[in-house]
């Protein structure tokens, strides 16, 4: 990246966004963050000097083309949006608004600013129950509004690419984990759930028999991929992003080390997620740097961060996932 390039990170106070900010600062960029702090935390950026990163506490849907925050911006990394499955089933309008309309708003601002690249944080959930290892040309089958909204946001990106020539790349993230993963809000994201249980010396709530696996990727490796997707001359590309090396929940429990309680399997949940990463390796020269064992070590070393996370147990999980079971059972 040319020195003093200006990068804008939406959702930059959140989990993956804050790792993106770290990398951009390391690369010598001026970094601007837009975050409404609904899921993000200001303290996720506190380790940066106040003049290195500017935080605009605003909602992306309220920012219009021509806004000063976009002035002179070279690269946009779009992470802002709503996550989690269950609340998306309960409140689909909020998800479509934040994740689709919010993305459209950022695309239009980026077009107006004439940015060099817009990199979209897409979700592997667009594939539904996918064949593995999953390639980018796999059938699209979103199973719940969160997945649909992220996919439609991606469609909007490519529409802006085709119609307006906006240089866009999209990265479909599999299971990202790492320090600063979100501690607020709904039940979900196994790392947050287990780390809080470990802190509270309560049993890990393992779904099924724990033999299911996920393609976990450490957050700084995710940021590396986004950086390369911004720097490349390529545009209009979709990249799957995971470690390409799925890990079972059983193994995670073994690494975290503690007692276990078992929960019923969830409807519509894949046994395995696994990204085929050939394309991103070939196009961008990306490769993961942090092994699963090393990544787990890092989160455990920072476990106090999850003090603020909600503590889940089998009863509260049954309540929180009721909508999920009701809506998706037999779907
Ligand atoms: N999981 C679990 N206990 C929990 C939460 C999740 O065993 O309390 C498992 C879940 O079955 C899945 C994996 O952890 O196999 C990842 O779940 P998460 O919700 O983080 O991601 P997703 O299922 O959307 O990939």
PDB file of N, CA and C in Angstrom, residues 104 107 111 151-166 168 236:
ATOM      1  N   UNK A 104     -25.432  -0.959   0.323  1.00  0.00           N
ATOM      2  CA  UNK A 104     -25.723  -0.113  -0.847  1.00  0.00           C
ATOM      3  C   UNK A 104     -25.274   1.324  -0.571  1.00  0.00           C
ATOM      4  N   UNK A 107     -21.559   1.510  -0.853  1.00  0.00           N
ATOM      5  CA  UNK A 107     -21.133   1.394  -2.258  1.00  0.00           C
ATOM      6  C   UNK A 107     -21.297   2.724  -2.975  1.00  0.00           C
ATOM      7  N   UNK A 111     -18.426   4.955  -4.602  1.00  0.00           N
ATOM      8  CA  UNK A 111     -18.456   5.345  -6.019  1.00  0.00           C
ATOM      9  C   UNK A 111     -18.248   6.850  -6.150  1.00  0.00           C
ATOM     10  N   UNK A 151     -25.741 -12.165   1.592  1.00  0.00           N
ATOM     11  CA  UNK A 151     -25.613 -12.526   0.183  1.00  0.00           C
ATOM     12  C   UNK A 151     -26.144 -11.393  -0.706  1.00  0.00           C
ATOM     13  N   UNK A 152     -27.249 -10.818  -0.300  1.00  0.00           N
ATOM     14  CA  UNK A 152     -27.787  -9.715  -1.107  1.00  0.00           C
ATOM     15  C   UNK A 152     -26.855  -8.498  -1.069  1.00  0.00           C
ATOM     16  N   UNK A 153     -26.208  -8.281   0.048  1.00  0.00           N
ATOM     17  CA  UNK A 153     -25.202  -7.213   0.121  1.00  0.00           C
ATOM     18  C   UNK A 153     -24.090  -7.473  -0.891  1.00  0.00           C
ATOM     19  N   UNK A 154     -23.706  -8.722  -1.000  1.00  0.00           N
ATOM     20  CA  UNK A 154     -22.654  -9.086  -1.963  1.00  0.00           C
ATOM     21  C   UNK A 154     -23.134  -8.874  -3.402  1.00  0.00           C
ATOM     22  N   UNK A 155     -24.381  -9.250  -3.644  1.00  0.00           N
ATOM     23  CA  UNK A 155     -24.954  -9.034  -4.977  1.00  0.00           C
ATOM     24  C   UNK A 155     -24.922  -7.548  -5.338  1.00  0.00           C
ATOM     25  N   UNK A 156     -25.234  -6.719  -4.354  1.00  0.00           N
ATOM     26  CA  UNK A 156     -25.200  -5.272  -4.582  1.00  0.00           C
ATOM     27  C   UNK A 156     -23.784  -4.834  -4.959  1.00  0.00           C
ATOM     28  N   UNK A 157     -22.785  -5.399  -4.288  1.00  0.00           N
ATOM     29  CA  UNK A 157     -21.384  -5.051  -4.608  1.00  0.00           C
ATOM     30  C   UNK A 157     -21.094  -5.333  -6.080  1.00  0.00           C
ATOM     31  N   UNK A 158     -21.494  -6.496  -6.543  1.00  0.00           N
ATOM     32  CA  UNK A 158     -21.178  -6.838  -7.935  1.00  0.00           C
ATOM     33  C   UNK A 158     -22.040  -6.046  -8.918  1.00  0.00           C
ATOM     34  N   UNK A 159     -23.195  -5.639  -8.458  1.00  0.00           N
ATOM     35  CA  UNK A 159     -24.012  -4.760  -9.292  1.00  0.00           C
ATOM     36  C   UNK A 159     -23.297  -3.417  -9.483  1.00  0.00           C
ATOM     37  N   UNK A 160     -22.755  -2.899  -8.395  1.00  0.00           N
ATOM     38  CA  UNK A 160     -22.013  -1.618  -8.496  1.00  0.00           C
ATOM     39  C   UNK A 160     -20.749  -1.799  -9.352  1.00  0.00           C
ATOM     40  N   UNK A 161     -20.198  -2.982  -9.302  1.00  0.00           N
ATOM     41  CA  UNK A 161     -19.032  -3.278 -10.136  1.00  0.00           C
ATOM     42  C   UNK A 161     -19.426  -3.276 -11.617  1.00  0.00           C
ATOM     43  N   UNK A 162     -20.499  -3.983 -11.931  1.00  0.00           N
ATOM     44  CA  UNK A 162     -20.910  -4.103 -13.346  1.00  0.00           C
ATOM     45  C   UNK A 162     -21.449  -2.798 -13.909  1.00  0.00           C
ATOM     46  N   UNK A 163     -22.326  -2.176 -13.143  1.00  0.00           N
ATOM     47  CA  UNK A 163     -23.037  -1.009 -13.678  1.00  0.00           C
ATOM     48  C   UNK A 163     -22.181   0.257 -13.625  1.00  0.00           C
ATOM     49  N   UNK A 164     -21.441   0.410 -12.532  1.00  0.00           N
ATOM     50  CA  UNK A 164     -20.702   1.666 -12.339  1.00  0.00           C
ATOM     51  C   UNK A 164     -19.186   1.488 -12.445  1.00  0.00           C
ATOM     52  N   UNK A 165     -18.745   0.253 -12.627  1.00  0.00           N
ATOM     53  CA  UNK A 165     -17.292   0.023 -12.723  1.00  0.00           C
ATOM     54  C   UNK A 165     -16.565   0.175 -11.401  1.00  0.00           C
ATOM     55  N   UNK A 166     -17.284   0.095 -10.281  1.00  0.00           N
ATOM     56  CA  UNK A 166     -16.611   0.208  -8.971  1.00  0.00           C
ATOM     57  C   UNK A 166     -15.733  -1.034  -8.760  1.00  0.00           C
ATOM     58  N   UNK A 168     -14.505  -3.848  -6.974  1.00  0.00           N
ATOM     59  CA  UNK A 168     -14.979  -4.531  -5.766  1.00  0.00           C
ATOM     60  C   UNK A 168     -14.432  -5.952  -5.726  1.00  0.00           C
ATOM     61  N   UNK A 236     -13.919  -7.613  -9.092  1.00  0.00           N
ATOM     62  CA  UNK A 236     -15.067  -8.423  -9.495  1.00  0.00           C
ATOM     63  C   UNK A 236     -14.920  -9.878  -9.084  1.00  0.00           C
TER      64      UNK A 236
END
